[in-house]
Amino acid sequence: MNKSIYSGPVFEMATKQFERVADHLQILEMDRDRLLYPKRAIAVSCPIHRDDGRTEVYQGYRVQHHLTLGPTKGGTRFAPSVDIGEVAALAIWMSWKCALAGLPYGGAKGGITVDPYSLSPRELQALSRRYMQEMIPFVGPHTDVMAPDMGTNEQIMAWFMDTYSMYQGQTINEIVTGKPISTGGTLGRREATGRGVAYLVGRALEHLGIAAGNATAIVQGFGNVGSVTAYSLAERGVKIVGVSDHTAAYYDPAGLDVGELQRHIAERGRFSGFSAQSLIDPSELLVRTCDVLVPAAIEQVITGDNASQLKCRILAEGANGPTTPEADSILDQRGGEIFVLPDILCNSGGVIVSYFEWVQDLQRLFWEEAEVFDRLHRILERSFQQTIARARRDRISHRMAAMAIGVSVVQSAKRTRGLFP
Ligand code: NAD
């Protein structure tokens, strides 16, 4: 097995996590590669005309992890960090996440190595359409369904859907999720991940006997996931004391006004310049005192270097892969001091409501918002209960428990279907 194309820190992290779970589940060595390594990885070159007349080529990827349970499903990331190893790791995490939630999907992920903030709206549209056009032979509503992730949004999903549909000669809404309502999106998708995070934080606070009205939270990243999480936590009475984006970090123990923060972002597109008074060094944000710490930006921010300094009661992983295996070992050593809501549970609201969107698009039958959130909460509640029960039963961390459930679902389906031919 040629493992080298994926090598890199994020893929190594996903591998290490999988090995730990595979040891716990006593999965045979000969079955491990089949569970871990992606079924397909696609790399494409996407040329576009820049506004200044130059032609520039961007590298794009799509990784489909396994096809055992149904089509693959996963977001598309536009970021300078994107490489095939990162995309593969994110696809693998998507698989365990979908399986934990009981969704009929394998995991996928895609991305383009680009700073989306460096493109004009016209360039961004050209790149998005070209990426989807290059992917047409490999995706489809019953093969692989895309969604937003870091650096992409509803508008980009609409361009993806339109490009795919123009090539098919008919409108095929179900090729992507996370679309605007006007193009077959579902009510609640935009808020789903953040509201899911807030719901699970609410359950963790109850579990620990902390009243939401007495709790404080720090949120790293203020995009789709971070901003909605902050807003939803504030609605539940939690005081937001710290926030950051890629340009600045702020901390104020008296509380920050989430409405003001959102207005600033809407006007300026970034946090820098918000408040000189509460400005702090971004590296300090995660180790400031709070009840709930929500990393909601990038991978590998809680590491062997800072895990022992975290001063939170709940670590709610809005981002994918924010905590390294070295940090996990430290958190394990700290015993039950920090209640971890692992990423594949904590941010699963996004893919769950994406699944609802796909189902509604296929059926051409659209639900009320209350139905979307009622169904979402039921699935999150079940996953939350199953994760804590498994952790307690096997005396393992919440991450190990959530992954053990997800990996077992995929393993069992593979075993039952058998190996073709
Ligand atoms: P987004 O592009 O909407 O927002 C990303 C935010 O992170 C921005 O505010 C950006 O400024 C900030 N950021 C980037 N680098 C940073 C840094 N070094 N320090 C602090 N902030 C930084 O992306 P998103 O959709 O909110 O995704 C955020 C995370 O959540 C990613 O890990 C993504 O994979 C994960 N996630 C997203 C969804 C979803 O539905 N969008 C679902 C599940 C998981």
mmCIF file of N, CA and C and ligand atoms in Angstrom, residues 77 97 149-151 189 193 220-225 244-246 296-298 318-320 347, ligand 1:
data_model
loop_
_atom_site.group_PDB
_atom_site.id
_atom_site.type_symbol
_atom_site.label_atom_id
_atom_site.label_comp_id
_atom_site.label_asym_id
_atom_site.label_seq_id
_atom_site.Cartn_x
_atom_site.Cartn_y
_atom_site.Cartn_z
ATOM 1 N N ARG A 77 -13.034 22.700 1.266
ATOM 2 C CA ARG A 77 -12.290 23.730 1.989
ATOM 3 C C ARG A 77 -11.449 24.546 1.035
ATOM 4 N N LYS A 97 -17.729 10.235 11.804
ATOM 5 C CA LYS A 97 -18.798 11.159 12.232
ATOM 6 C C LYS A 97 -20.159 10.706 11.684
ATOM 7 N N ASP A 149 -17.226 24.080 3.817
ATOM 8 C CA ASP A 149 -16.290 23.936 4.944
ATOM 9 C C ASP A 149 -15.550 25.268 5.037
ATOM 10 N N MET A 150 -14.409 25.253 5.694
ATOM 11 C CA MET A 150 -13.666 26.491 5.874
ATOM 12 C C MET A 150 -13.402 27.182 4.528
ATOM 13 N N GLY A 151 -13.715 28.468 4.467
ATOM 14 C CA GLY A 151 -13.418 29.243 3.265
ATOM 15 C C GLY A 151 -14.448 29.119 2.152
ATOM 16 N N ARG A 189 -29.827 24.846 7.795
ATOM 17 C CA ARG A 189 -28.492 24.296 7.506
ATOM 18 C C ARG A 189 -27.378 25.259 7.895
ATOM 19 N N THR A 193 -24.479 23.552 12.375
ATOM 20 C CA THR A 193 -23.288 23.106 13.106
ATOM 21 C C THR A 193 -23.178 23.857 14.436
ATOM 22 N N GLN A 220 -12.834 30.228 19.478
ATOM 23 C CA GLN A 220 -11.767 30.532 18.514
ATOM 24 C C GLN A 220 -12.308 30.322 17.100
ATOM 25 N N GLY A 221 -12.248 31.360 16.277
ATOM 26 C CA GLY A 221 -12.826 31.277 14.915
ATOM 27 C C GLY A 221 -14.223 31.850 14.954
ATOM 28 N N PHE A 222 -14.518 32.741 14.010
ATOM 29 C CA PHE A 222 -15.829 33.394 14.025
ATOM 30 C C PHE A 222 -16.446 33.345 12.642
ATOM 31 N N GLY A 223 -16.307 32.186 11.983
ATOM 32 C CA GLY A 223 -16.952 31.977 10.684
ATOM 33 C C GLY A 223 -18.301 31.340 10.912
ATOM 34 N N ASN A 224 -18.693 30.449 10.019
ATOM 35 C CA ASN A 224 -20.002 29.813 10.141
ATOM 36 C C ASN A 224 -20.156 29.146 11.510
ATOM 37 N N VAL A 225 -19.224 28.289 11.863
ATOM 38 C CA VAL A 225 -19.378 27.502 13.097
ATOM 39 C C VAL A 225 -19.208 28.383 14.340
ATOM 40 N N SER A 244 -11.901 34.975 18.644
ATOM 41 C CA SER A 244 -10.805 35.326 17.732
ATOM 42 C C SER A 244 -11.189 34.969 16.312
ATOM 43 N N ASP A 245 -10.460 35.545 15.364
ATOM 44 C CA ASP A 245 -10.483 35.049 13.986
ATOM 45 C C ASP A 245 -9.032 35.032 13.523
ATOM 46 N N HIS A 246 -8.798 34.947 12.203
ATOM 47 C CA HIS A 246 -7.405 34.843 11.758
ATOM 48 C C HIS A 246 -6.664 36.167 11.861
ATOM 49 N N ALA A 296 -13.060 26.603 16.980
ATOM 50 C CA ALA A 296 -13.968 26.511 15.825
ATOM 51 C C ALA A 296 -13.288 27.087 14.588
ATOM 52 N N ALA A 297 -11.981 26.812 14.443
ATOM 53 C CA ALA A 297 -11.264 27.354 13.287
ATOM 54 C C ALA A 297 -10.512 26.258 12.540
ATOM 55 N N ILE A 298 -9.315 25.922 13.046
ATOM 56 C CA ILE A 298 -8.435 25.031 12.273
ATOM 57 C C ILE A 298 -8.009 23.831 13.122
ATOM 58 N N GLY A 318 -15.718 22.451 17.963
ATOM 59 C CA GLY A 318 -16.479 22.881 16.785
ATOM 60 C C GLY A 318 -15.705 22.598 15.512
ATOM 61 N N ALA A 319 -14.374 22.785 15.570
ATOM 62 C CA ALA A 319 -13.521 22.521 14.406
ATOM 63 C C ALA A 319 -13.287 21.023 14.281
ATOM 64 N N ASN A 320 -12.795 20.610 13.138
ATOM 65 C CA ASN A 320 -12.359 19.227 12.951
ATOM 66 C C ASN A 320 -10.894 19.122 13.342
ATOM 67 N N ASN A 347 -19.428 18.645 16.319
ATOM 68 C CA ASN A 347 -19.802 19.455 15.144
ATOM 69 C C ASN A 347 -20.630 18.661 14.137
HETATM 70 P P1 NAD B 1 -15.319 29.556 8.028
HETATM 71 O O1 NAD B 1 -14.422 29.734 6.863
HETATM 72 O O2 NAD B 1 -16.723 30.003 7.942
HETATM 73 O O3 NAD B 1 -14.663 30.265 9.308
HETATM 74 C C1 NAD B 1 -13.372 29.980 9.732
HETATM 75 C C2 NAD B 1 -13.030 30.974 10.836
HETATM 76 O O4 NAD B 1 -11.786 30.617 11.432
HETATM 77 C C3 NAD B 1 -12.888 32.405 10.327
HETATM 78 O O5 NAD B 1 -13.423 33.279 11.302
HETATM 79 C C4 NAD B 1 -11.365 32.578 10.258
HETATM 80 O O6 NAD B 1 -10.986 33.940 10.394
HETATM 81 C C5 NAD B 1 -10.965 31.766 11.473
HETATM 82 N N1 NAD B 1 -9.566 31.366 11.487
HETATM 83 C C6 NAD B 1 -8.824 30.846 10.477
HETATM 84 N N2 NAD B 1 -7.585 30.612 10.919
HETATM 85 C C7 NAD B 1 -7.559 30.978 12.217
HETATM 86 C C8 NAD B 1 -6.570 30.987 13.217
HETATM 87 N N3 NAD B 1 -5.318 30.570 12.961
HETATM 88 N N4 NAD B 1 -6.892 31.439 14.463
HETATM 89 C C9 NAD B 1 -8.125 31.873 14.739
HETATM 90 N N5 NAD B 1 -9.107 31.892 13.831
HETATM 91 C C10 NAD B 1 -8.830 31.455 12.597
HETATM 92 O O7 NAD B 1 -15.224 27.992 8.411
HETATM 93 P P2 NAD B 1 -16.274 27.125 9.210
HETATM 94 O O8 NAD B 1 -17.197 26.519 8.230
HETATM 95 O O9 NAD B 1 -16.818 27.909 10.364
HETATM 96 O O10 NAD B 1 -15.338 25.948 9.729
HETATM 97 C C11 NAD B 1 -14.555 26.078 10.911
HETATM 98 C C12 NAD B 1 -14.158 24.686 11.400
HETATM 99 O O11 NAD B 1 -15.345 23.910 11.629
HETATM 100 C C13 NAD B 1 -13.334 23.850 10.410
HETATM 101 O O12 NAD B 1 -12.482 23.001 11.150
HETATM 102 C C14 NAD B 1 -14.389 23.005 9.714
HETATM 103 O O13 NAD B 1 -13.827 21.815 9.161
HETATM 104 C C15 NAD B 1 -15.297 22.715 10.882
HETATM 105 N N6 NAD B 1 -16.668 22.332 10.524
HETATM 106 C C16 NAD B 1 -17.452 23.121 9.735
HETATM 107 C C17 NAD B 1 -18.756 22.734 9.451
HETATM 108 C C18 NAD B 1 -19.694 23.605 8.670
HETATM 109 O O14 NAD B 1 -20.882 23.245 8.578
HETATM 110 N N7 NAD B 1 -19.279 24.713 8.133
HETATM 111 C C19 NAD B 1 -19.249 21.516 9.947
HETATM 112 C C20 NAD B 1 -18.426 20.733 10.752
HETATM 113 C C21 NAD B 1 -17.136 21.158 11.034
#
